[in-house]
Coordinates of C-alpha atoms in Angstrom, one line a residue:
Chain A
M1 CA -11.0 -14.7 -10.8
Q2 CA -12.0 -12.5 -8.0
H3 CA -11.6 -8.9 -8.5
A4 CA -10.4 -6.8 -5.5
L5 CA -11.5 -3.6 -6.9
S6 CA -13.1 -2.5 -10.3
A7 CA -13.4 1.0 -11.7
K8 CA -16.4 1.6 -13.9
K9 CA -16.6 4.6 -16.3
L10 CA -14.6 6.7 -14.1
N11 CA -14.2 10.4 -14.9
V12 CA -12.1 12.9 -12.9
Y13 CA -12.4 16.6 -13.4
Y14 CA -10.1 19.5 -12.0
G15 CA -12.3 22.5 -12.4
E16 CA -12.9 22.7 -16.1
K17 CA -10.1 20.1 -16.8
H18 CA -11.2 16.7 -17.8
A19 CA -8.4 14.7 -16.4
V20 CA -9.6 11.2 -16.6
H21 CA -12.1 9.9 -19.3
D22 CA -14.3 7.0 -18.9
V23 CA -11.7 4.7 -17.3
S24 CA -12.8 1.1 -16.6
L25 CA -10.3 -1.2 -15.0
D26 CA -10.6 -4.3 -12.9
F27 CA -7.8 -5.2 -10.3
A28 CA -7.4 -8.8 -9.4
E29 CA -6.5 -10.1 -5.9
K30 CA -3.0 -11.1 -5.2
Q31 CA -1.6 -9.4 -8.4
V32 CA 0.5 -6.4 -9.1
T33 CA -1.2 -4.0 -11.7
A34 CA 1.0 -1.3 -13.3
L35 CA -0.3 1.9 -14.5
I36 CA 2.0 3.3 -17.2
G37 CA 2.1 6.4 -19.5
P38 CA 3.7 9.7 -20.1
S39 CA 3.5 12.6 -17.4
G40 CA 0.1 14.2 -17.1
C41 CA -1.8 11.3 -18.7
G42 CA -4.0 11.0 -15.7
K43 CA -2.6 7.7 -14.2
S44 CA -1.8 9.3 -10.8
T45 CA -5.1 11.2 -10.7
F46 CA -6.9 7.9 -11.3
L47 CA -4.8 6.1 -8.6
R48 CA -5.8 8.8 -6.1
S49 CA -9.5 8.6 -6.9
L50 CA -9.3 4.8 -5.8
N51 CA -9.0 5.8 -2.0
R52 CA -10.7 9.1 -2.4
M53 CA -7.6 11.1 -1.9
N54 CA -8.9 13.5 -4.5
D55 CA -11.4 14.8 -1.9
L56 CA -8.7 16.9 -0.4
I57 CA -8.5 18.9 -3.6
P58 CA -11.6 21.3 -3.5
S59 CA -11.9 21.7 -7.3
C60 CA -11.7 18.0 -8.0
R61 CA -14.8 16.0 -9.0
V62 CA -15.0 12.3 -9.6
T63 CA -17.9 10.6 -11.3
G64 CA -18.5 6.8 -12.0
D65 CA -18.4 3.7 -9.9
I66 CA -15.5 2.2 -7.9
M67 CA -16.7 -1.2 -6.6
M68 CA -14.9 -3.0 -3.9
K69 CA -16.9 -6.2 -3.4
E70 CA -20.6 -5.0 -3.4
H71 CA -19.6 -1.7 -2.1
N72 CA -19.3 1.5 -4.1
I73 CA -16.4 3.5 -2.9
N74 CA -17.3 6.5 -5.0
D75 CA -20.5 7.1 -3.1
R76 CA -21.2 10.1 -0.9
E77 CA -22.1 7.7 2.1
T78 CA -19.0 5.9 2.0
D79 CA -17.0 6.3 5.3
V80 CA -13.7 7.3 3.9
V81 CA -11.8 6.7 7.1
A82 CA -12.8 3.0 7.0
L83 CA -12.1 2.9 3.3
R84 CA -8.7 4.1 3.7
K85 CA -7.9 1.4 6.1
K86 CA -8.9 -1.1 3.5
I87 CA -7.0 0.6 0.8
G88 CA -3.5 1.7 1.8
M89 CA -1.3 4.2 -0.1
V90 CA 2.4 4.8 -0.4
F91 CA 3.5 8.1 -2.0
Q92 CA 6.2 9.2 -4.5
R93 CA 8.4 10.8 -1.7
P94 CA 8.7 8.8 1.6
N95 CA 6.6 10.9 4.1
P96 CA 7.3 9.4 7.4
F97 CA 6.0 11.3 10.5
H98 CA 8.3 13.1 12.7
K99 CA 8.1 10.4 15.3
S100 CA 10.0 7.3 16.2
I101 CA 10.1 4.2 13.9
Y102 CA 7.8 2.5 16.3
E103 CA 5.3 5.5 16.5
N104 CA 5.2 5.7 12.7
I105 CA 3.8 2.3 12.3
A106 CA 1.6 2.3 15.5
F107 CA 0.0 5.6 14.3
G108 CA -2.7 4.1 12.1
P109 CA -3.6 1.0 14.3
R110 CA -4.1 3.3 17.3
Y111 CA -6.7 5.3 15.5
H112 CA -8.6 2.4 14.4
G113 CA -8.8 1.2 18.0
M114 CA -5.7 -0.9 18.8
K115 CA -4.6 0.2 22.3
K116 CA -3.0 -2.6 24.1
K117 CA 0.9 -2.4 24.1
A118 CA 1.5 -6.2 23.5
D119 CA -0.8 -6.1 20.4
L120 CA 1.0 -2.9 19.0
D121 CA 4.5 -4.5 19.6
N122 CA 3.5 -7.6 17.8
L123 CA 1.9 -5.7 14.9
V124 CA 4.9 -3.1 14.6
E125 CA 7.3 -6.4 14.4
Q126 CA 5.0 -8.3 11.9
S127 CA 4.7 -5.1 9.8
L128 CA 8.4 -4.3 9.7
R129 CA 9.2 -7.9 8.8
K130 CA 6.6 -7.8 6.0
A131 CA 8.3 -4.5 4.7
A132 CA 11.8 -6.3 5.0
L133 CA 12.8 -3.8 7.5
W134 CA 13.0 -5.6 10.8
D135 CA 16.5 -6.6 10.8
E136 CA 17.7 -3.2 10.1
T137 CA 15.5 -1.4 12.6
K138 CA 14.8 -3.8 15.5
D139 CA 17.6 -2.3 17.7
R140 CA 16.4 1.3 17.2
L141 CA 12.6 1.2 17.0
H142 CA 12.3 4.2 19.3
K143 CA 14.8 6.4 17.2
S144 CA 13.5 9.0 14.8
A145 CA 12.4 7.7 11.5
F146 CA 14.5 10.5 9.8
A147 CA 17.6 8.7 10.7
L148 CA 16.7 6.1 8.3
S149 CA 17.9 6.4 4.7
G150 CA 15.5 7.4 1.9
G151 CA 14.8 3.7 0.7
Q152 CA 14.5 2.7 4.4
Q153 CA 12.0 5.5 4.9
Q154 CA 9.8 4.4 2.0
R155 CA 9.9 0.8 3.3
L156 CA 8.7 2.2 6.5
C157 CA 5.9 3.8 4.7
I158 CA 5.0 0.5 3.1
A159 CA 5.2 -1.0 6.6
R160 CA 2.9 1.7 7.8
S161 CA 0.2 0.9 5.4
V162 CA 0.8 -2.9 5.9
A163 CA 0.0 -2.4 9.6
L164 CA -3.6 -1.6 8.8
R165 CA -4.0 -4.9 7.1
P166 CA -5.5 -3.5 4.0
D167 CA -6.8 -5.5 1.0
I168 CA -5.2 -3.3 -1.4
I169 CA -2.1 -1.1 -1.6
L170 CA -1.8 1.8 -3.9
M171 CA 1.6 2.9 -4.9
D172 CA 2.2 6.2 -6.6
E173 CA 5.8 6.0 -8.2
P174 CA 7.2 4.5 -5.0
S175 CA 10.7 4.5 -6.1
S176 CA 11.2 7.5 -8.3
A177 CA 12.9 9.3 -5.5
L178 CA 15.3 6.5 -4.7
D179 CA 18.5 5.2 -6.0
P180 CA 18.9 2.1 -8.0
I181 CA 19.8 -0.3 -5.0
S182 CA 16.8 1.0 -3.0
T183 CA 14.6 0.7 -6.0
S184 CA 15.4 -2.9 -6.5
R185 CA 14.8 -3.6 -2.8
I186 CA 11.4 -2.0 -3.0
E187 CA 10.7 -4.1 -6.1
E188 CA 11.5 -7.3 -4.5
L189 CA 9.4 -6.3 -1.6
I190 CA 6.4 -5.5 -3.9
T191 CA 6.7 -8.9 -5.3
E192 CA 6.4 -10.5 -1.9
L193 CA 3.8 -8.3 -0.7
K194 CA 1.5 -9.5 -3.7
E195 CA 1.3 -12.9 -1.9
E196 CA -1.1 -11.1 0.4
F197 CA -2.3 -7.9 -1.1
C198 CA -3.7 -6.5 -4.4
I199 CA -1.2 -3.9 -5.4
V200 CA -1.7 -1.0 -8.0
I201 CA 1.3 0.7 -8.7
V202 CA 1.8 4.0 -10.9
T203 CA 5.4 4.0 -12.6
H204 CA 7.3 6.1 -14.9
N205 CA 9.6 3.3 -15.4
M206 CA 8.4 0.8 -18.0
H207 CA 11.1 -1.7 -17.1
Q208 CA 9.9 -1.5 -13.5
A209 CA 6.4 -2.3 -14.7
A210 CA 7.7 -5.2 -17.0
R211 CA 9.7 -6.6 -13.9
I212 CA 7.0 -6.7 -11.3
S213 CA 3.6 -6.3 -12.6
D214 CA 1.2 -8.9 -13.7
K215 CA -1.0 -6.7 -15.8
T216 CA -0.4 -3.4 -17.1
A217 CA -2.7 -0.5 -18.1
F218 CA -1.2 2.1 -20.6
F219 CA -2.8 5.6 -20.2
L220 CA -2.6 8.3 -22.7
S221 CA -4.3 11.7 -22.4
G222 CA -6.8 10.6 -19.6
R223 CA -7.8 7.4 -21.4
V224 CA -6.8 3.8 -21.0
V225 CA -5.4 2.7 -24.4
E226 CA -4.6 -0.7 -23.7
Y227 CA -5.1 -3.0 -20.6
D228 CA -3.6 -6.6 -20.6
E229 CA -1.2 -9.2 -19.2
T230 CA 2.1 -7.4 -18.8
D231 CA 3.9 -9.9 -21.1
K232 CA 1.4 -9.6 -23.7
L233 CA 1.3 -5.6 -23.5
F234 CA 5.1 -5.3 -23.7
L235 CA 5.9 -8.0 -26.3
D236 CA 2.9 -7.9 -28.6
P237 CA 0.8 -4.7 -28.0
S238 CA -2.4 -4.6 -30.1
Q239 CA -2.6 -0.7 -30.2
K240 CA -0.2 1.4 -32.2
E241 CA 0.1 4.1 -29.4
T242 CA 1.2 1.5 -26.9
S243 CA 3.9 0.0 -29.2
D244 CA 5.2 3.5 -30.0
Y245 CA 5.2 4.4 -26.3
I246 CA 7.0 1.2 -25.0
S247 CA 9.4 1.4 -27.9
G248 CA 10.4 4.9 -26.8
R249 CA 9.2 6.8 -29.7
F250 CA 7.5 9.4 -27.3
G251 CA 6.9 10.1 -23.6
Chain B
M1 CA 48.5 55.1 -35.5
E2 CA 48.2 51.5 -34.5
R3 CA 49.9 52.1 -31.2
S4 CA 47.6 55.0 -30.2
V5 CA 44.7 52.7 -30.9
N6 CA 46.1 50.0 -28.7
M7 CA 46.9 52.6 -26.0
E8 CA 43.3 53.9 -26.2
R9 CA 42.0 50.3 -25.9
S10 CA 44.1 49.6 -22.7
Y11 CA 43.1 53.0 -21.4
N12 CA 39.5 52.0 -21.9
K13 CA 39.9 48.8 -20.1
R14 CA 41.4 50.4 -17.1
Q15 CA 38.6 52.9 -17.0
E16 CA 36.0 50.0 -17.1
A17 CA 37.7 48.0 -14.4
K18 CA 38.3 50.7 -12.0
P19 CA 34.5 51.7 -11.2
H20 CA 33.7 48.2 -10.3
I21 CA 36.5 47.7 -8.0
A22 CA 35.5 51.1 -6.4
E23 CA 31.8 50.0 -6.1
E24 CA 33.0 46.9 -4.5
W25 CA 34.8 48.8 -1.8
V26 CA 32.1 51.4 -1.2
G27 CA 29.7 48.7 -0.6
K28 CA 32.0 46.7 1.5
I29 CA 32.9 49.7 3.7
Y30 CA 29.3 51.0 3.9
T31 CA 28.0 47.7 5.2
L32 CA 31.0 47.4 7.6
I33 CA 30.2 50.9 9.1
C34 CA 26.4 50.0 9.5
I35 CA 27.2 46.7 11.3
A36 CA 29.9 48.4 13.3
F37 CA 27.6 51.1 14.5
L38 CA 25.0 48.4 15.3
V39 CA 27.3 46.3 17.4
I40 CA 28.7 49.3 19.2
T41 CA 25.2 50.6 20.1
I42 CA 24.2 47.2 21.4
F43 CA 27.2 46.8 23.5
S44 CA 27.3 50.2 24.8
M45 CA 23.6 49.8 25.8
V46 CA 24.5 46.5 27.6
Y47 CA 27.5 48.0 29.2
F48 CA 25.6 51.2 30.4
V49 CA 22.6 49.2 31.8
A50 CA 25.0 46.8 33.4
S51 CA 27.2 49.3 35.0
K52 CA 24.3 51.3 36.4
G53 CA 22.3 48.3 37.4
L54 CA 25.5 46.7 39.2
S55 CA 26.3 50.0 41.1
T56 CA 23.4 49.3 43.3
F57 CA 25.2 46.3 44.6
I58 CA 28.7 47.7 44.4
V59 CA 28.5 51.4 45.2
N60 CA 25.2 51.4 47.4
G61 CA 26.0 48.0 49.0
V62 CA 22.6 46.6 48.5
N63 CA 22.5 42.7 48.6
A64 CA 21.8 41.2 45.2
F65 CA 20.0 38.3 46.8
D66 CA 17.9 40.6 49.0
L67 CA 17.0 42.3 45.9
L68 CA 15.8 39.2 43.9
T69 CA 14.0 37.5 46.8
G70 CA 13.0 40.6 49.2
L71 CA 9.1 41.0 49.3
K72 CA 9.2 44.5 50.5
W73 CA 9.7 47.6 48.2
N74 CA 9.9 50.6 50.2
P75 CA 12.7 52.9 48.7
D76 CA 11.8 56.5 50.2
I77 CA 12.0 55.8 54.0
D78 CA 15.1 56.3 56.1
V79 CA 16.0 52.6 56.1
P80 CA 15.0 51.7 52.6
S81 CA 14.1 48.1 51.5
F82 CA 14.5 47.0 47.9
G83 CA 12.7 43.7 47.4
A84 CA 11.8 43.2 43.6
L85 CA 10.4 39.9 43.9
P86 CA 6.8 41.2 43.5
F87 CA 8.0 42.8 40.3
I88 CA 9.7 39.7 39.0
F89 CA 6.6 37.6 40.0
G90 CA 4.2 40.0 38.4
S91 CA 6.1 40.2 35.1
F92 CA 6.5 36.4 34.8
S93 CA 2.9 35.7 35.9
T94 CA 1.3 38.2 33.5
S95 CA 3.4 37.3 30.4
I96 CA 3.1 33.6 31.0
L97 CA -0.6 33.7 31.6
A98 CA -0.9 35.8 28.4
A99 CA 1.0 33.1 26.4
I100 CA -1.4 30.5 27.9
I101 CA -4.4 32.5 26.7
A102 CA -2.9 33.3 23.3
A103 CA -1.2 30.2 22.3
P104 CA -4.1 27.8 21.6
L105 CA -6.0 30.9 20.0
G106 CA -3.0 31.6 17.8
F107 CA -2.6 28.0 16.7
C108 CA -6.3 27.5 16.0
A109 CA -6.4 30.9 13.9
A110 CA -3.4 29.5 11.9
V111 CA -5.1 26.1 11.4
F112 CA -8.2 28.0 10.1
I113 CA -6.2 30.2 7.9
V114 CA -4.0 27.5 6.4
E115 CA -6.3 24.5 6.5
L116 CA -9.9 25.6 6.5
A117 CA -10.2 28.6 4.5
P118 CA -6.9 29.5 2.7
K119 CA -8.3 32.1 0.3
F120 CA -10.4 33.9 2.9
G121 CA -7.6 33.4 5.5
R122 CA -4.8 34.8 3.4
T123 CA -6.6 37.7 1.9
F124 CA -8.6 38.9 4.8
L125 CA -7.8 37.3 8.2
Q126 CA -4.0 37.4 8.1
P127 CA -3.9 41.1 7.3
V128 CA -6.4 41.9 10.1
I129 CA -4.5 39.9 12.5
E130 CA -1.4 41.4 11.6
L131 CA -3.1 44.9 11.8
L132 CA -3.4 44.1 15.7
A133 CA 0.5 44.4 15.8
G134 CA 0.3 47.9 14.6
I135 CA -2.1 49.2 17.3
P136 CA 0.0 51.3 19.9
S137 CA 0.2 49.9 23.2
V138 CA -1.4 52.9 24.9
V139 CA -4.5 52.1 23.1
Y140 CA -4.5 48.7 24.1
G141 CA -4.2 49.8 27.9
F142 CA -7.0 52.4 27.3
V143 CA -9.2 49.7 26.0
G144 CA -8.2 47.4 28.7
L145 CA -8.9 50.0 31.5
S146 CA -12.3 51.0 30.1
V147 CA -13.6 47.7 29.0
I148 CA -11.8 44.7 30.8
V149 CA -11.2 46.3 34.3
P150 CA -14.9 47.3 34.7
L151 CA -16.0 43.9 33.5
F152 CA -13.7 42.1 35.9
R153 CA -14.8 44.5 38.7
D154 CA -18.5 43.3 38.1
L155 CA -17.6 39.7 37.7
F156 CA -15.1 39.0 40.3
P157 CA -14.2 40.2 43.9
G158 CA -11.8 43.2 43.8
Q159 CA -11.3 46.2 41.7
G160 CA -11.0 44.5 38.4
I161 CA -7.2 45.6 38.1
G162 CA -4.5 43.0 38.5
I163 CA -2.8 40.2 36.7
A164 CA -5.8 38.8 35.0
A165 CA -6.6 42.2 33.4
G166 CA -2.9 42.6 32.6
A167 CA -2.4 39.2 31.1
L168 CA -5.7 39.5 29.0
V169 CA -4.6 42.9 27.6
L170 CA -1.1 41.2 26.8
S171 CA -2.5 38.1 25.1
V172 CA -4.3 40.2 22.6
M173 CA -1.0 42.2 22.0
I174 CA 1.0 39.0 21.4
L175 CA -1.8 37.2 19.4
P176 CA -0.3 38.6 16.0
T177 CA 3.2 37.3 16.7
I178 CA 2.0 33.8 17.7
T179 CA -0.4 33.5 15.0
T180 CA 1.9 34.8 12.3
I181 CA 4.5 32.3 13.2
A182 CA 2.1 29.5 13.5
T183 CA 0.6 30.2 9.9
D184 CA 4.1 30.2 8.6
A185 CA 5.0 27.0 10.2
L186 CA 1.9 25.2 9.0
S187 CA 2.2 26.4 5.4
E188 CA 5.8 25.3 5.3
L189 CA 4.8 21.7 6.4
P190 CA 5.7 19.2 3.5
A191 CA 2.6 18.4 1.4
G192 CA 3.1 14.7 1.8
L193 CA 3.1 14.6 5.4
K194 CA -0.7 15.2 5.7
E195 CA -1.7 13.1 2.9
G196 CA 0.2 10.3 4.6
S197 CA -1.8 10.7 7.6
Y198 CA -5.1 11.0 5.7
A199 CA -4.0 7.8 3.7
L200 CA -3.9 5.9 7.0
G201 CA -7.6 6.8 7.6
A202 CA -6.8 9.6 10.1
T203 CA -9.4 12.4 10.2
R204 CA -8.6 16.0 9.6
W205 CA -8.7 16.8 13.3
Q206 CA -6.5 13.6 14.3
T207 CA -4.2 14.7 11.5
I208 CA -3.9 18.3 12.9
Y209 CA -3.7 17.0 16.4
R210 CA -1.4 14.1 16.1
V211 CA 0.8 15.0 13.1
V212 CA 0.7 18.8 12.3
L213 CA 0.9 20.0 15.8
P214 CA 3.7 17.7 17.0
T215 CA 5.8 18.2 13.8
T216 CA 5.5 22.2 14.0
M217 CA 6.0 22.1 17.9
P218 CA 9.6 23.7 17.7
Q219 CA 8.1 26.5 15.6
Q220 CA 5.1 26.9 17.7
M221 CA 7.1 27.2 20.8
T222 CA 9.4 29.8 19.0
G223 CA 6.2 31.9 18.6
I224 CA 5.2 31.4 22.0
V225 CA 8.5 32.4 23.6
L226 CA 8.7 35.4 21.3
G227 CA 5.2 36.4 22.5
I228 CA 6.3 36.0 26.1
A229 CA 9.3 38.1 25.4
R230 CA 7.2 40.8 24.0
A231 CA 4.8 40.6 26.9
F232 CA 7.7 40.6 29.4
G233 CA 9.0 43.9 27.9
E234 CA 5.7 45.7 27.6
A235 CA 5.4 48.5 30.0
L236 CA 2.5 51.0 29.2
A237 CA -0.6 48.7 28.6
V238 CA 0.2 46.6 31.7
Q239 CA 0.9 49.5 33.8
M240 CA -2.5 51.0 33.0
V241 CA -4.4 48.0 34.0
I242 CA -2.4 46.2 36.8
G243 CA -2.9 48.6 39.7
N244 CA 1.0 49.1 40.6
A245 CA 0.9 47.9 44.2
P246 CA 4.3 46.5 45.0
H247 CA 3.4 43.2 46.5
I248 CA 2.6 39.7 45.5
P249 CA -1.3 39.4 45.2
H250 CA -3.3 36.7 46.6
S251 CA -5.5 36.6 43.7
L252 CA -5.6 37.5 39.9
F253 CA -7.8 40.4 40.5
E254 CA -5.7 42.2 43.0
S255 CA -3.4 45.2 42.4
T256 CA 0.2 44.4 41.7
S257 CA 3.3 45.5 39.6
T258 CA 5.7 44.3 37.1
L259 CA 9.4 45.3 36.4
T260 CA 8.6 47.3 33.5
S261 CA 5.7 49.1 35.4
A262 CA 7.8 49.7 38.3
I263 CA 10.6 51.4 36.3
T264 CA 8.3 53.7 34.2
L265 CA 6.3 54.7 37.4
S266 CA 9.3 55.7 39.5
M267 CA 12.0 56.8 37.0
G268 CA 10.7 60.4 36.9
N269 CA 10.9 60.8 40.8
T270 CA 14.4 59.7 41.4
A271 CA 17.8 61.6 41.3
M272 CA 20.4 60.2 39.0
G273 CA 23.0 58.5 40.8
S274 CA 21.0 58.0 44.0
V275 CA 20.3 54.5 45.3
Q276 CA 16.6 54.9 44.4
N277 CA 17.7 55.5 40.8
N278 CA 20.3 52.8 40.6
V279 CA 18.0 50.1 41.8
L280 CA 15.6 50.9 38.9
W281 CA 18.7 50.3 36.6
S282 CA 18.9 46.9 38.4
L283 CA 15.4 46.0 37.4
A284 CA 16.3 47.1 33.9
L285 CA 19.3 44.7 34.2
I286 CA 17.0 41.9 35.2
L287 CA 14.7 42.7 32.3
M288 CA 17.5 42.7 29.9
L289 CA 19.0 39.4 31.1
M290 CA 15.7 37.7 30.9
T291 CA 15.4 39.0 27.4
F292 CA 18.8 37.4 26.5
V293 CA 17.4 34.2 28.1
F294 CA 14.4 34.3 25.7
V295 CA 16.6 34.9 22.6
F296 CA 18.7 31.9 23.6
V297 CA 15.7 29.8 24.0
I298 CA 14.5 30.8 20.6
R299 CA 17.9 30.1 19.0
F300 CA 17.8 26.5 20.7
L301 CA 14.3 25.9 19.4
E302 CA 15.1 27.2 15.9
G303 CA 18.1 24.8 15.9
R304 CA 15.9 21.8 16.9
K305 CA 13.6 22.5 13.9
K306 CA 16.1 21.1 11.4
L307 CA 15.3 17.6 12.5

């Protein structure tokens, strides 16, 4: 199977703190990969390295390779702007811009050169449909995004990433700030989106990982303890730490 | 014996309870007196200025419309004319021009402090900018008179005094206000917002220009209006560099006046109760009403912030 993205011996340091140790993971196309583990285990830090969001933190240093096809993302020469078009990201808290629903989605494509109104209209509709938000918002596209509920805002943020037609979407605990109903809508959406995208999702919620992911990686203290098919990892883990964690003995 | 213990206990209870109640009351009454004093002072100021300012029209029979739109200011001749439009024009043009100069500077300074060099900005730059606010206005005026006016005299036709010099001095004076409010607005921005923009492949400048600036616009406007309000009320520094000729100038480098400079310049030379004195109160009334307008605008903008 073709790998959309593979990390090789990735290390992340915050100043003196060694947050991620020698992590090597491959992410398959059109699959959902879940990263689970207790708080502070480095899973979010690892995820944020994949689209170079850690560049924004001055004390942060990332070593190792992240290969997207033949291209090393973690290279100084990499055009971060072009990279982030290819690898979208959805955050823990919905973070729509203080603009209309339409403008929230048109924001990214405009920057990457799409100017024609007809194209943008089309793309906005497409993206909202993909995020299962079109029916709820088609009559109020030009109203503020802040009139939407938390769950709708998060789907808008997903639509916003989808609008750039990325290959990969990174999600950092996308439903942890949402109620159960919104959470299940997001989960349905993720299952639909994987028809088209490679999705890497960090989650605190093991049940969520079990429900939606194809493969799961278990992080502990900055290392990957186990990486396997989700069913295998949850039903028949090979490491003792993994079975302790998923049976709720710690974390 | 037992009874006396009981009595003592209840006595102690009463003793304990009383000071608390008294404390509550003292605090309440004290704050009440303070706020009453404040409210009375403000209302009597407004009443005093309004009664003096309006007596120009009521007692002296000057037409209010003529005062607001008249171009001739000649209070000391036999048939005096009181046209305050040049002053109103001077006040608005200097303070708005000052805001136009200071607003982009203040915003960019805030961006530098918050986004580019947070450590250096917070510990060094911000205190320095706040220091600007503490310099007395006479010093600003003096510097303006000895540096800006000669410079403009050499560079442009005219004597260097006028709206341009006044606006430039004022812009430096209001810079701390605008920068401080802009800095607060930028640092209060939710952390996820900028990340969201970066994650879509926007560059730092695109993020600042398209996300940060529009999102903080209401607060930026509050800072600008506060700056304009301060510039509008500033008298001394402007008076020193503006020339004080009571007419609407044809260029930015021609002598003119503002409401404040007209008041400070003439108030010592008029007799209390005369029309010449009352008309100055009318100018003060205009100033005061404009300040109210600014305050309401700021209130409105603050309300819009909670989107």
